[in-house]
Amino acid sequence: MDMNKNTTALQQKMNSGFDKSSTADEVLHGLDLSGRLAVVTGGYSGLGLETTRALVRAGAQVVVTARRPEVAREALMDVQNVEVDELDLADLSSVRAFAERFLASERSIDMLILNAGIMACPETRVGPGWEAQFATNHLGHFALTNLLWPALISEGGARVVSLSSTGHHFSPIRWHDMHFEQGYEKFPAYGQSKTAVSLFTVELDRLGKQHGVRAFAVHPGGIITPLQRHMPKEEMVALGWIDEAGNVANPAFKSPEQGAATQVWAATSPKLEGMGGVYCEDCDISEVAPEGGAFYGVKPYAIDPEQATRLWALSAELTHTNIPVDGQK
């Protein structure tokens, strides 16, 4: 109980100087990222593309991972200081192969931005029958982070930023039926995967801070990007996200440049030095969601340290990956 209170106590706004209207470029203004390397999963589409562009403009070198490298190279044709490598988060052999290639380069990672993901897809099974949203959004990134561990700690540490979502309000971890074998529902499945992302952040920060690795979960805001590719147009119209012509209809939605801002802020802000294990939104640390139906802030179950430890152990067992602890694997 005390650990829980300590975790929720960290979720306090810090008056970062930015807000929901800030863009990635505004967040990075005045920062020189020359000589720093970022790995951005899915950094060639939607928020990932804006994140890559902003980091490069600030001087960083960026490695973009892509399930479709040829599409990524075309999207990034006009961006300097970027390299593209193949990675399919739903395929652990692909994750291992990428990690091996990267570690062979003997480079250190300053920022690992776990941006790629899928949302509200039809029922899909990957690997040994895992539900695809949980497998892609959480397990693939979990394995990737663990496999890249030597590069994260080699120069005294790094920041790991994981894209969660206010969608985590849809579902806590369904310990009784994590892979929806008793009946699939796309939005609870998406919600569970984003709760998992937040819990991953809590435990990664606990394990990593002694090595200088700090972790942050980010809700980027509502943005129309290719993330919604599995949702029919009529469904998004009914939700009030877009109009019949396909234009953004929700005034609360952000532009992609604004949507990329919080993950860039979490990856670079000097104000976050010595901090971690928190859920962020609108370029600030988020507050704990109030009880009831309010759809903002972070749910206590998504930052619960006991659930975070339990999920880490299960994820390590499922993926056969884990960071070294006290010299042991």
CSV table of C-alpha atoms in Angstrom, one decimal:
chain,number,residue,atom,x,y,z
A,1,MET,CA,0.0,0.0,0.0
A,2,ASP,CA,2.8,2.4,0.8
A,3,MET,CA,4.5,1.7,-2.5
A,4,ASN,CA,1.2,2.4,-4.2
A,5,LYS,CA,0.9,5.8,-2.5
A,6,ASN,CA,4.5,6.6,-3.4
A,7,THR,CA,3.8,5.9,-7.0
A,8,THR,CA,0.6,7.9,-7.3
A,9,ALA,CA,2.4,10.8,-5.4
A,10,LEU,CA,4.8,11.1,-8.3
A,11,GLN,CA,1.9,11.9,-10.6
A,12,GLN,CA,1.9,15.7,-10.0
A,13,LYS,CA,2.0,18.4,-12.7
A,14,MET,CA,5.4,20.2,-12.7
A,15,ASN,CA,4.5,23.3,-14.8
A,16,SER,CA,6.8,22.3,-17.6
A,17,GLY,CA,6.2,25.6,-19.5
A,18,PHE,CA,4.5,23.6,-22.3
A,19,ASP,CA,0.9,22.5,-22.8
A,20,LYS,CA,-1.4,20.5,-25.1
A,21,SER,CA,-0.9,23.0,-28.0
A,22,SER,CA,2.9,22.8,-27.9
A,23,THR,CA,4.6,21.2,-30.9
A,24,ALA,CA,7.7,18.9,-31.0
A,25,ASP,CA,9.8,21.7,-32.4
A,26,GLU,CA,8.7,24.1,-29.6
A,27,VAL,CA,9.6,21.6,-27.0
A,28,LEU,CA,13.1,21.1,-28.5
A,29,HIS,CA,13.7,24.8,-29.1
A,30,GLY,CA,17.2,25.7,-27.7
A,31,LEU,CA,18.2,22.1,-27.1
A,32,ASP,CA,21.3,20.8,-28.9
A,33,LEU,CA,21.0,17.1,-29.5
A,34,SER,CA,24.2,16.8,-31.5
A,35,GLY,CA,26.1,13.6,-30.8
A,36,ARG,CA,23.0,11.9,-29.3
A,37,LEU,CA,21.4,8.9,-30.8
A,38,ALA,CA,17.7,8.0,-30.7
A,39,VAL,CA,16.0,4.8,-31.8
A,40,VAL,CA,12.4,5.4,-32.7
A,41,THR,CA,10.1,2.4,-33.5
A,42,GLY,CA,7.7,3.2,-36.3
A,43,GLY,CA,9.5,6.5,-36.8
A,44,TYR,CA,8.3,6.9,-40.4
A,45,SER,CA,4.5,7.4,-40.1
A,46,GLY,CA,2.2,9.6,-38.1
A,47,LEU,CA,3.6,10.7,-34.7
A,48,GLY,CA,6.7,8.7,-35.3
A,49,LEU,CA,7.6,10.6,-38.4
A,50,GLU,CA,7.1,14.0,-36.7
A,51,THR,CA,9.2,12.7,-33.8
A,52,THR,CA,12.0,11.7,-36.1
A,53,ARG,CA,11.9,15.0,-38.0
A,54,ALA,CA,12.0,17.1,-34.9
A,55,LEU,CA,14.8,15.1,-33.3
A,56,VAL,CA,16.9,15.4,-36.5
A,57,ARG,CA,16.3,19.2,-36.7
A,58,ALA,CA,17.6,19.4,-33.1
A,59,GLY,CA,20.8,17.7,-34.2
A,60,ALA,CA,20.2,14.0,-33.2
A,61,GLN,CA,21.1,10.9,-35.2
A,62,VAL,CA,18.0,8.7,-35.5
A,63,VAL,CA,17.6,5.0,-36.2
A,64,VAL,CA,14.1,4.3,-37.4
A,65,THR,CA,12.8,0.7,-37.1
A,66,ALA,CA,10.1,-0.3,-39.7
A,67,ARG,CA,8.1,-3.4,-40.5
A,68,ARG,CA,8.2,-2.1,-44.1
A,69,PRO,CA,11.6,-0.6,-44.6
A,70,GLU,CA,11.1,0.4,-48.2
A,71,VAL,CA,8.0,2.5,-47.2
A,72,ALA,CA,10.0,4.0,-44.4
A,73,ARG,CA,12.9,5.0,-46.6
A,74,GLU,CA,10.5,6.7,-49.0
A,75,ALA,CA,8.8,8.6,-46.2
A,76,LEU,CA,12.2,9.7,-44.8
A,77,MET,CA,13.8,10.5,-48.2
A,78,ASP,CA,14.2,14.2,-47.4
A,79,VAL,CA,15.4,13.7,-43.7
A,80,GLN,CA,19.1,13.7,-43.0
A,81,ASN,CA,20.9,11.7,-40.3
A,82,VAL,CA,18.4,8.9,-40.3
A,83,GLU,CA,19.0,5.2,-40.9
A,84,VAL,CA,16.2,2.6,-41.4
A,85,ASP,CA,16.3,-1.0,-40.2
A,86,GLU,CA,13.8,-3.8,-40.4
A,87,LEU,CA,11.8,-4.7,-37.3
A,88,ASP,CA,8.4,-6.4,-36.9
A,89,LEU,CA,7.4,-6.1,-33.3
A,90,ALA,CA,4.9,-9.0,-33.6
A,91,ASP,CA,7.7,-11.4,-34.5
A,92,LEU,CA,10.2,-12.0,-31.8
A,93,SER,CA,12.8,-13.4,-34.2
A,94,SER,CA,12.7,-10.1,-36.0
A,95,VAL,CA,13.1,-8.2,-32.7
A,96,ARG,CA,16.1,-10.4,-31.8
A,97,ALA,CA,17.7,-9.9,-35.3
A,98,PHE,CA,17.4,-6.2,-35.2
A,99,ALA,CA,18.9,-6.0,-31.6
A,100,GLU,CA,21.8,-8.2,-32.7
A,101,ARG,CA,22.5,-6.0,-35.7
A,102,PHE,CA,22.3,-2.8,-33.6
A,103,LEU,CA,24.5,-4.2,-30.8
A,104,ALA,CA,27.1,-5.3,-33.4
A,105,SER,CA,27.5,-1.6,-34.3
A,106,GLU,CA,28.7,-0.9,-30.7
A,107,ARG,CA,26.8,2.3,-30.4
A,108,SER,CA,25.1,3.6,-27.3
A,109,ILE,CA,21.5,4.7,-27.2
A,110,ASP,CA,20.5,8.0,-25.6
A,111,MET,CA,16.8,7.9,-26.3
A,112,LEU,CA,14.7,4.8,-27.0
A,113,ILE,CA,11.2,5.9,-28.2
A,114,LEU,CA,8.8,3.0,-28.3
A,115,ASN,CA,6.3,4.7,-30.7
A,116,ALA,CA,5.0,2.0,-33.0
A,117,GLY,CA,1.7,0.3,-32.3
A,118,ILE,CA,-1.6,-1.0,-33.6
A,119,MET,CA,-5.1,0.0,-32.5
A,120,ALA,CA,-8.6,-1.6,-32.6
A,121,CYS,CA,-7.6,-4.2,-35.1
A,122,PRO,CA,-9.7,-7.3,-36.0
A,123,GLU,CA,-9.0,-10.3,-33.9
A,124,THR,CA,-5.5,-11.4,-34.8
A,125,ARG,CA,-3.2,-14.0,-33.3
A,126,VAL,CA,0.6,-13.8,-33.5
A,127,GLY,CA,3.5,-16.0,-32.1
A,128,PRO,CA,2.1,-18.8,-30.0
A,129,GLY,CA,-1.4,-17.4,-30.2
A,130,TRP,CA,-0.9,-14.1,-28.4
A,131,GLU,CA,-3.5,-11.3,-29.0
A,132,ALA,CA,-1.9,-9.0,-31.5
A,133,GLN,CA,-2.4,-5.6,-29.8
A,134,PHE,CA,-0.9,-6.9,-26.5
A,135,ALA,CA,1.9,-8.7,-28.4
A,136,THR,CA,2.8,-5.7,-30.6
A,137,ASN,CA,2.3,-2.8,-28.3
A,138,HIS,CA,3.7,-4.4,-25.2
A,139,LEU,CA,5.6,-7.7,-25.6
A,140,GLY,CA,7.5,-6.7,-28.7
A,141,HIS,CA,8.7,-3.5,-27.1
A,142,PHE,CA,9.4,-5.3,-23.8
A,143,ALA,CA,11.7,-7.8,-25.6
A,144,LEU,CA,13.3,-5.0,-27.7
A,145,THR,CA,14.2,-2.9,-24.6
A,146,ASN,CA,15.7,-5.9,-22.8
A,147,LEU,CA,17.7,-7.0,-25.8
A,148,LEU,CA,19.1,-3.5,-26.3
A,149,TRP,CA,20.0,-3.2,-22.6
A,150,PRO,CA,23.8,-3.1,-23.2
A,151,ALA,CA,23.4,-0.1,-25.5
A,152,LEU,CA,21.1,1.7,-23.0
A,153,ILE,CA,23.6,1.5,-20.2
A,154,SER,CA,26.9,1.7,-22.0
A,155,GLU,CA,27.3,5.5,-21.7
A,156,GLY,CA,25.8,6.0,-18.3
A,157,GLY,CA,22.1,5.6,-19.1
A,158,ALA,CA,19.3,6.6,-21.4
A,159,ARG,CA,15.7,7.6,-21.5
A,160,VAL,CA,13.1,5.1,-22.6
A,161,VAL,CA,9.8,6.7,-23.7
A,162,SER,CA,6.8,4.4,-24.3
A,163,LEU,CA,3.6,5.4,-26.0
A,164,SER,CA,0.6,4.6,-23.8
A,165,SER,CA,-2.8,6.2,-24.3
A,166,THR,CA,-5.8,7.4,-22.5
A,167,GLY,CA,-7.2,4.3,-24.0
A,168,HIS,CA,-5.8,2.5,-21.0
A,169,HIS,CA,-9.0,3.6,-19.3
A,170,PHE,CA,-10.7,0.9,-21.3
A,171,SER,CA,-9.2,-2.0,-19.4
A,172,PRO,CA,-6.8,-3.0,-16.7
A,173,ILE,CA,-4.6,-6.1,-17.2
A,174,ARG,CA,-7.0,-9.0,-17.6
A,175,TRP,CA,-5.0,-11.6,-15.6
A,176,HIS,CA,-7.8,-14.1,-16.1
A,177,ASP,CA,-7.9,-13.9,-19.9
A,178,MET,CA,-5.0,-11.7,-21.1
A,179,HIS,CA,-5.2,-12.9,-24.8
A,180,PHE,CA,-9.0,-12.6,-25.0
A,181,GLU,CA,-9.5,-16.4,-25.6
A,182,GLN,CA,-13.0,-16.1,-24.0
A,183,GLY,CA,-14.2,-13.6,-26.6
A,184,TYR,CA,-12.4,-10.8,-28.4
A,185,GLU,CA,-13.3,-7.1,-28.0
A,186,LYS,CA,-11.0,-4.7,-29.9
A,187,PHE,CA,-11.2,-1.6,-27.6
A,188,PRO,CA,-10.7,-3.5,-24.3
A,189,ALA,CA,-7.8,-5.3,-26.0
A,190,TYR,CA,-6.3,-2.0,-27.0
A,191,GLY,CA,-6.8,-0.6,-23.5
A,192,GLN,CA,-5.1,-3.5,-21.9
A,193,SER,CA,-2.1,-3.2,-24.2
A,194,LYS,CA,-1.7,0.5,-23.2
A,195,THR,CA,-2.1,-0.3,-19.5
A,196,ALA,CA,0.7,-2.8,-20.0
A,197,VAL,CA,2.8,-0.1,-21.6
A,198,SER,CA,2.4,2.1,-18.5
A,199,LEU,CA,3.1,-0.7,-16.1
A,200,PHE,CA,6.2,-1.7,-18.1
A,201,THR,CA,7.4,1.9,-17.6
A,202,VAL,CA,7.0,1.7,-13.8
A,203,GLU,CA,9.0,-1.5,-13.5
A,204,LEU,CA,11.7,-0.5,-16.1
A,205,ASP,CA,12.3,2.7,-14.2
A,206,ARG,CA,12.6,0.8,-10.9
A,207,LEU,CA,15.1,-1.6,-12.3
A,208,GLY,CA,17.0,0.8,-14.6
A,209,LYS,CA,17.5,3.9,-12.5
A,210,GLN,CA,20.6,2.5,-10.8
A,211,HIS,CA,22.1,2.3,-14.3
A,212,GLY,CA,20.9,5.7,-15.3
A,213,VAL,CA,18.0,4.3,-17.4
A,214,ARG,CA,14.8,6.3,-16.7
A,215,ALA,CA,11.5,5.5,-18.2
A,216,PHE,CA,8.4,7.5,-19.1
A,217,ALA,CA,4.9,6.6,-20.4
A,218,VAL,CA,3.2,9.1,-22.7
A,219,HIS,CA,-0.3,9.7,-23.8
A,220,PRO,CA,0.2,11.8,-27.0
A,221,GLY,CA,-3.4,13.1,-27.2
A,222,GLY,CA,-6.1,12.4,-29.7
A,223,ILE,CA,-4.7,12.6,-33.3
A,224,ILE,CA,-5.9,11.2,-36.6
A,225,THR,CA,-3.0,9.2,-37.9
A,226,PRO,CA,-2.5,5.8,-39.7
A,227,LEU,CA,-2.9,4.3,-36.2
A,228,GLN,CA,-6.7,4.3,-37.0
A,229,ARG,CA,-6.3,2.3,-40.2
A,230,HIS,CA,-8.2,-0.7,-38.9
A,231,MET,CA,-11.3,1.5,-38.0
A,232,PRO,CA,-14.0,1.9,-40.6
A,233,LYS,CA,-14.8,5.5,-41.6
A,234,GLU,CA,-18.4,5.2,-40.5
A,235,GLU,CA,-17.2,4.2,-37.0
A,236,MET,CA,-14.9,7.2,-36.7
A,237,VAL,CA,-17.8,9.5,-37.9
A,238,ALA,CA,-20.1,8.0,-35.3
A,239,LEU,CA,-17.5,8.6,-32.6
A,240,GLY,CA,-17.3,12.3,-33.7
A,241,TRP,CA,-13.6,12.0,-34.7
A,242,ILE,CA,-14.1,12.9,-38.4
A,243,ASP,CA,-16.8,14.3,-40.6
A,244,GLU,CA,-18.3,12.6,-43.7
A,245,ALA,CA,-15.6,14.2,-45.8
A,246,GLY,CA,-12.8,12.7,-43.7
A,247,ASN,CA,-11.8,15.9,-41.9
A,248,VAL,CA,-11.0,16.1,-38.2
A,249,ALA,CA,-14.2,16.9,-36.5
A,250,ASN,CA,-13.2,16.8,-32.8
A,251,PRO,CA,-11.8,20.2,-31.7
A,252,ALA,CA,-9.9,18.6,-28.9
A,253,PHE,CA,-7.8,16.6,-31.3
A,254,LYS,CA,-4.2,17.6,-31.9
A,255,SER,CA,-2.1,17.9,-35.1
A,256,PRO,CA,0.6,15.3,-35.5
A,257,GLU,CA,3.2,18.0,-34.7
A,258,GLN,CA,1.4,18.6,-31.4
A,259,GLY,CA,0.9,14.9,-30.8
A,260,ALA,CA,4.6,14.2,-31.1
A,261,ALA,CA,5.5,16.9,-28.5
A,262,THR,CA,5.0,14.9,-25.3
A,263,GLN,CA,7.2,12.0,-26.3
A,264,VAL,CA,9.9,14.3,-27.5
A,265,TRP,CA,9.6,16.3,-24.2
A,266,ALA,CA,9.8,13.2,-22.1
A,267,ALA,CA,12.9,12.0,-24.1
A,268,THR,CA,14.8,15.3,-23.8
A,269,SER,CA,13.5,17.7,-21.1
A,270,PRO,CA,16.2,18.9,-18.6
A,271,LYS,CA,13.4,19.3,-16.1
A,272,LEU,CA,13.0,15.5,-16.0
A,273,GLU,CA,16.6,14.8,-14.9
A,274,GLY,CA,16.6,12.4,-12.0
A,275,MET,CA,12.9,11.5,-12.5
A,276,GLY,CA,11.1,8.6,-14.1
A,277,GLY,CA,8.4,5.9,-13.8
A,278,VAL,CA,5.6,8.4,-14.5
A,279,TYR,CA,2.8,8.8,-17.0
A,280,CYS,CA,2.8,12.0,-19.0
A,281,GLU,CA,0.4,13.9,-21.2
A,282,ASP,CA,0.2,17.4,-22.7
A,283,CYS,CA,4.0,17.9,-22.2
A,284,ASP,CA,3.7,17.5,-18.4
A,285,ILE,CA,3.4,14.8,-15.8
A,286,SER,CA,-0.2,13.7,-15.6
A,287,GLU,CA,-2.3,13.7,-12.5
A,288,VAL,CA,-4.1,10.5,-11.3
A,289,ALA,CA,-7.5,10.1,-12.9
A,290,PRO,CA,-10.4,11.0,-10.5
A,291,GLU,CA,-12.9,8.3,-9.6
A,292,GLY,CA,-15.8,8.1,-11.9
A,293,GLY,CA,-16.1,8.5,-15.7
A,294,ALA,CA,-13.6,11.2,-16.3
A,295,PHE,CA,-11.5,10.3,-19.3
A,296,TYR,CA,-8.2,12.0,-18.5
A,297,GLY,CA,-5.2,11.4,-16.2
A,298,VAL,CA,-3.7,8.0,-15.4
A,299,LYS,CA,-5.7,5.2,-13.7
A,300,PRO,CA,-4.1,3.9,-10.5
A,301,TYR,CA,-4.1,0.4,-11.8
A,302,ALA,CA,-1.8,1.6,-14.7
A,303,ILE,CA,0.9,2.7,-12.3
A,304,ASP,CA,0.5,0.0,-9.6
A,305,PRO,CA,4.0,-1.2,-8.7
A,306,GLU,CA,2.9,-4.7,-7.7
A,307,GLN,CA,1.0,-5.2,-11.0
A,308,ALA,CA,4.1,-3.8,-12.8
A,309,THR,CA,6.4,-6.3,-11.2
A,310,ARG,CA,3.9,-9.1,-11.9
A,311,LEU,CA,3.6,-8.1,-15.5
A,312,TRP,CA,7.4,-7.8,-16.0
A,313,ALA,CA,7.9,-11.4,-14.7
A,314,LEU,CA,5.2,-12.7,-17.0
A,315,SER,CA,6.5,-10.8,-20.0
A,316,ALA,CA,10.0,-12.0,-19.4
A,317,GLU,CA,8.7,-15.6,-19.2
A,318,LEU,CA,6.7,-15.2,-22.4
A,319,THR,CA,9.4,-13.5,-24.5
A,320,HIS,CA,12.4,-15.3,-22.9
A,321,THR,CA,14.1,-11.9,-22.4
A,322,ASN,CA,15.1,-10.0,-19.3
A,323,ILE,CA,17.7,-7.4,-18.3
A,324,PRO,CA,20.6,-8.6,-16.2
A,325,VAL,CA,20.0,-8.2,-12.5
A,326,ASP,CA,23.0,-8.5,-10.2
A,327,GLY,CA,25.0,-10.1,-13.1
A,328,GLN,CA,22.4,-12.8,-13.7
A,329,LYS,CA,20.2,-13.1,-16.8
